[in-house]
Short mmCIF file of C-alpha atoms in Angstrom, two decimals:
data_model
loop_
_atom_site.label_atom_id
_atom_site.label_comp_id
_atom_site.label_asym_id
_atom_site.label_seq_id
_atom_site.Cartn_x
_atom_site.Cartn_y
_atom_site.Cartn_z
CA LEU A 147 -122.83 174.68 9.20
CA THR A 148 -123.07 171.86 11.86
CA PHE A 149 -125.06 168.66 11.68
CA ASP A 150 -125.88 166.63 14.93
CA ASP A 151 -127.10 163.16 15.62
CA GLY A 152 -125.75 161.25 12.59
CA PRO A 153 -124.82 159.68 10.46
CA SER A 154 -128.14 158.55 9.00
CA GLY A 155 -128.24 155.78 6.64
CA ARG A 156 -131.31 157.53 5.00
CA PHE A 157 -130.25 161.00 4.81
CA THR A 158 -126.52 161.74 5.30
CA HIS A 159 -125.45 160.70 1.83
CA ARG A 160 -127.93 162.95 0.28
CA LEU A 161 -126.76 165.86 2.64
CA LEU A 162 -123.19 165.17 1.55
CA ASP A 163 -124.19 165.23 -1.96
CA GLY A 164 -125.82 168.68 -1.51
CA LEU A 165 -122.76 170.19 0.31
CA GLN A 166 -120.52 168.76 -2.38
CA GLU A 167 -122.63 170.23 -5.25
CA ARG A 168 -122.53 173.66 -3.46
CA ASN A 169 -118.88 173.48 -2.51
CA ALA A 170 -119.46 173.83 1.18
CA LYS A 171 -117.75 172.23 4.28
CA ALA A 172 -119.39 171.61 7.47
CA THR A 173 -118.85 169.93 10.83
CA PHE A 174 -120.74 166.71 11.73
CA LEU A 175 -121.19 165.92 15.47
CA LEU A 176 -121.63 162.18 15.44
CA CYS A 177 -123.01 159.71 17.88
CA GLY A 178 -120.82 156.67 18.25
CA TYR A 179 -123.65 154.17 18.03
CA ARG A 180 -124.51 155.56 14.45
CA ILE A 181 -120.78 155.49 13.53
CA ALA A 182 -120.87 151.84 14.40
CA GLN A 183 -124.08 151.35 12.18
CA TYR A 184 -122.79 153.43 9.26
CA PRO A 185 -118.86 153.22 9.04
CA ALA A 186 -118.88 154.04 5.29
CA LEU A 187 -120.91 157.04 5.57
CA THR A 188 -118.58 158.21 8.47
CA GLN A 189 -115.47 157.58 6.18
CA ARG A 190 -117.20 159.53 3.44
CA ILE A 191 -117.77 162.55 5.61
CA PHE A 192 -114.13 162.43 6.46
CA GLU A 193 -112.86 161.82 2.91
CA GLU A 194 -114.83 164.76 1.60
CA GLY A 195 -113.15 167.05 3.93
CA HIS A 196 -115.73 167.84 6.55
CA GLU A 197 -114.95 168.04 10.20
CA ILE A 198 -116.24 165.20 12.48
CA GLY A 199 -116.79 165.83 16.13
CA ASN A 200 -117.82 163.73 19.12
CA HIS A 201 -121.39 163.83 20.23
CA THR A 202 -121.28 161.03 22.93
CA TYR A 203 -121.92 157.43 22.04
CA THR A 204 -125.61 157.20 22.96
CA HIS A 205 -126.68 161.02 22.60
CA ALA A 206 -126.40 161.07 26.56
CA TYR A 207 -127.16 164.40 28.22
CA ILE A 208 -123.73 164.91 29.88
CA SER A 209 -125.00 166.82 32.97
CA LYS A 210 -127.18 163.93 33.92
CA ILE A 211 -124.63 161.03 33.84
CA THR A 212 -121.70 160.01 36.01
CA GLU A 213 -118.16 161.05 35.34
CA ARG A 214 -117.51 157.40 34.47
CA GLN A 215 -120.30 157.08 32.22
CA LEU A 216 -119.27 160.47 30.47
CA ARG A 217 -115.67 159.32 30.03
CA ASP A 218 -116.91 156.10 28.45
CA GLU A 219 -119.42 157.84 26.09
CA ILE A 220 -116.59 160.09 24.85
CA GLN A 221 -113.98 157.39 24.53
CA LYS A 222 -116.21 154.90 22.84
CA THR A 223 -116.99 157.42 20.12
CA GLU A 224 -113.42 158.50 19.81
CA ASP A 225 -112.34 154.96 19.31
CA ALA A 226 -115.03 154.37 16.79
CA LEU A 227 -113.87 157.49 14.84
CA VAL A 228 -110.12 156.62 15.09
CA LYS A 229 -110.75 153.20 13.84
CA ILE A 230 -112.43 154.50 10.75
CA THR A 231 -110.69 157.80 9.98
CA GLY A 232 -107.29 157.24 11.62
CA GLN A 233 -107.81 160.68 13.39
CA ARG A 234 -109.01 161.78 16.76
CA PRO A 235 -111.83 164.28 16.79
CA ARG A 236 -111.00 167.60 18.23
CA VAL A 237 -114.44 169.08 18.92
CA PHE A 238 -117.25 167.97 21.25
CA ARG A 239 -120.80 169.11 21.42
CA PRO A 240 -122.91 168.10 24.37
CA PRO A 241 -126.26 166.64 23.24
CA GLY A 242 -129.14 168.96 23.54
CA GLY A 243 -126.79 171.60 24.70
CA TYR A 244 -127.08 170.35 28.23
CA TYR A 245 -123.89 170.55 30.29
CA ASN A 246 -122.53 171.70 33.69
CA ASP A 247 -118.99 172.89 34.80
CA ALA A 248 -118.09 169.37 35.97
CA SER A 249 -118.90 167.82 32.72
CA LEU A 250 -117.32 170.36 30.65
CA ALA A 251 -113.99 170.10 32.83
CA ILE A 252 -114.06 166.29 31.88
CA VAL A 253 -114.51 167.13 28.18
CA THR A 254 -111.61 169.64 28.39
CA GLU A 255 -109.45 167.06 30.30
CA MET A 256 -109.94 164.52 27.59
CA GLY A 257 -108.54 166.97 24.98
CA TYR A 258 -111.57 168.28 23.40
CA LYS A 259 -112.76 171.86 22.52
CA SER A 260 -116.53 171.97 23.58
CA VAL A 261 -118.72 173.84 20.97
CA LEU A 262 -122.38 174.78 20.95
CA TRP A 263 -124.12 176.91 18.35
CA SER A 264 -125.27 180.47 17.83
CA LEU A 265 -128.13 180.02 15.61
CA ASP A 266 -130.66 177.03 16.06
CA THR A 267 -132.65 176.22 13.01
CA ARG A 268 -134.96 174.29 15.20
CA ASP A 269 -135.19 171.70 12.40
CA TRP A 270 -135.44 169.02 15.08
CA SER A 271 -139.12 170.17 15.67
CA MET A 272 -139.70 169.54 12.01
CA PRO A 273 -140.94 172.83 10.61
CA GLU A 274 -141.42 173.23 6.94
CA SER A 275 -138.18 173.82 4.90
CA ASP A 276 -139.11 177.44 4.10
CA THR A 277 -139.28 178.10 7.88
CA VAL A 278 -135.68 176.70 8.28
CA PHE A 279 -134.57 178.76 5.44
CA SER A 280 -136.13 181.97 6.80
CA CYS A 281 -134.60 181.33 10.21
CA VAL A 282 -131.15 181.31 8.78
CA GLU A 283 -131.70 183.87 6.01
CA GLU A 284 -133.17 186.51 8.57
CA ASN A 285 -130.66 185.83 11.45
CA ALA A 286 -127.33 184.57 10.14
CA THR A 287 -124.38 186.89 10.90
CA ALA A 288 -120.64 186.56 10.47
CA GLY A 289 -119.08 183.89 12.56
CA ASP A 290 -122.26 182.02 13.18
CA ILE A 291 -122.28 178.25 14.17
CA ILE A 292 -125.51 177.08 12.62
CA LEU A 293 -127.20 173.99 14.19
CA PHE A 294 -128.99 171.53 11.98
CA HIS A 295 -129.65 167.79 12.18
CA ASP A 296 -129.34 165.12 9.56
CA SER A 297 -131.58 162.53 11.12
CA VAL A 298 -134.63 164.14 12.64
CA SER A 299 -137.73 162.51 10.92
CA ARG A 300 -139.00 159.50 9.16
CA ARG A 301 -139.92 161.49 6.24
CA ASP A 302 -137.64 163.43 3.77
CA PRO A 303 -136.28 166.13 6.19
CA GLN A 304 -136.83 169.66 5.63
CA THR A 305 -132.95 170.38 6.35
CA LEU A 306 -132.23 168.70 2.89
CA THR A 307 -134.50 170.93 1.09
CA ALA A 308 -133.58 173.99 3.05
CA ILE A 309 -129.76 173.44 2.47
CA LYS A 310 -130.27 173.67 -1.22
CA THR A 311 -131.40 177.30 -0.73
CA ILE A 312 -129.58 178.43 2.27
CA ILE A 313 -126.01 177.91 0.88
CA PRO A 314 -126.50 179.92 -2.19
CA ALA A 315 -128.26 182.69 -0.49
CA LEU A 316 -125.55 182.98 2.12
CA LYS A 317 -122.86 182.76 -0.44
CA GLU A 318 -124.44 185.58 -2.21
CA ARG A 319 -124.10 187.64 0.92
CA GLY A 320 -120.45 186.90 1.26
CA PHE A 321 -120.58 183.93 3.65
CA GLN A 322 -118.02 181.01 3.61
CA PHE A 323 -118.56 177.56 4.84
CA VAL A 324 -115.75 176.25 6.92
CA THR A 325 -115.49 173.63 9.68
CA VAL A 326 -115.83 174.66 13.38
CA SER A 327 -112.16 174.18 13.93
CA GLU A 328 -111.24 176.44 10.96
CA LEU A 329 -113.70 179.08 12.38
CA ILE A 330 -112.23 178.90 15.88
#
């Protein structure tokens, strides 16, 4: 399970509660500006054993910015995470999944493993929670990296509701929930 674009002051703590109650680990791909807004939530993600990855500082589409801007986006986010957790992130996800060879080369040069996803729940389009559940239940296979978001709407996000049923349903099918680095 992966969660992009957080942390969210309104939703991340509830998402963490749900993961903890269901004994599931995840990878959170965080934006630097949100880390700066919510350092305590970032610390909680880390302390509860979830992986934290770099998702740029401003959610910049890395194929559309200069090399200098890309390096700055990654470094500022890394610095924010190191300040809070004491650890440098190892994984990077390009916002929106947009990248090119040149941008990925920079990410690799900066010491990151770039990861995308194999199953997009499309929760960012705000479907009902049963639609998110069905997407995962019908399509999840061993080794999938499932894309969710923890800050996609102003209302109670469908992701929080869907996670409550997705995790038990997949555990019943023998799935385990590990971080991206553990999966790799």
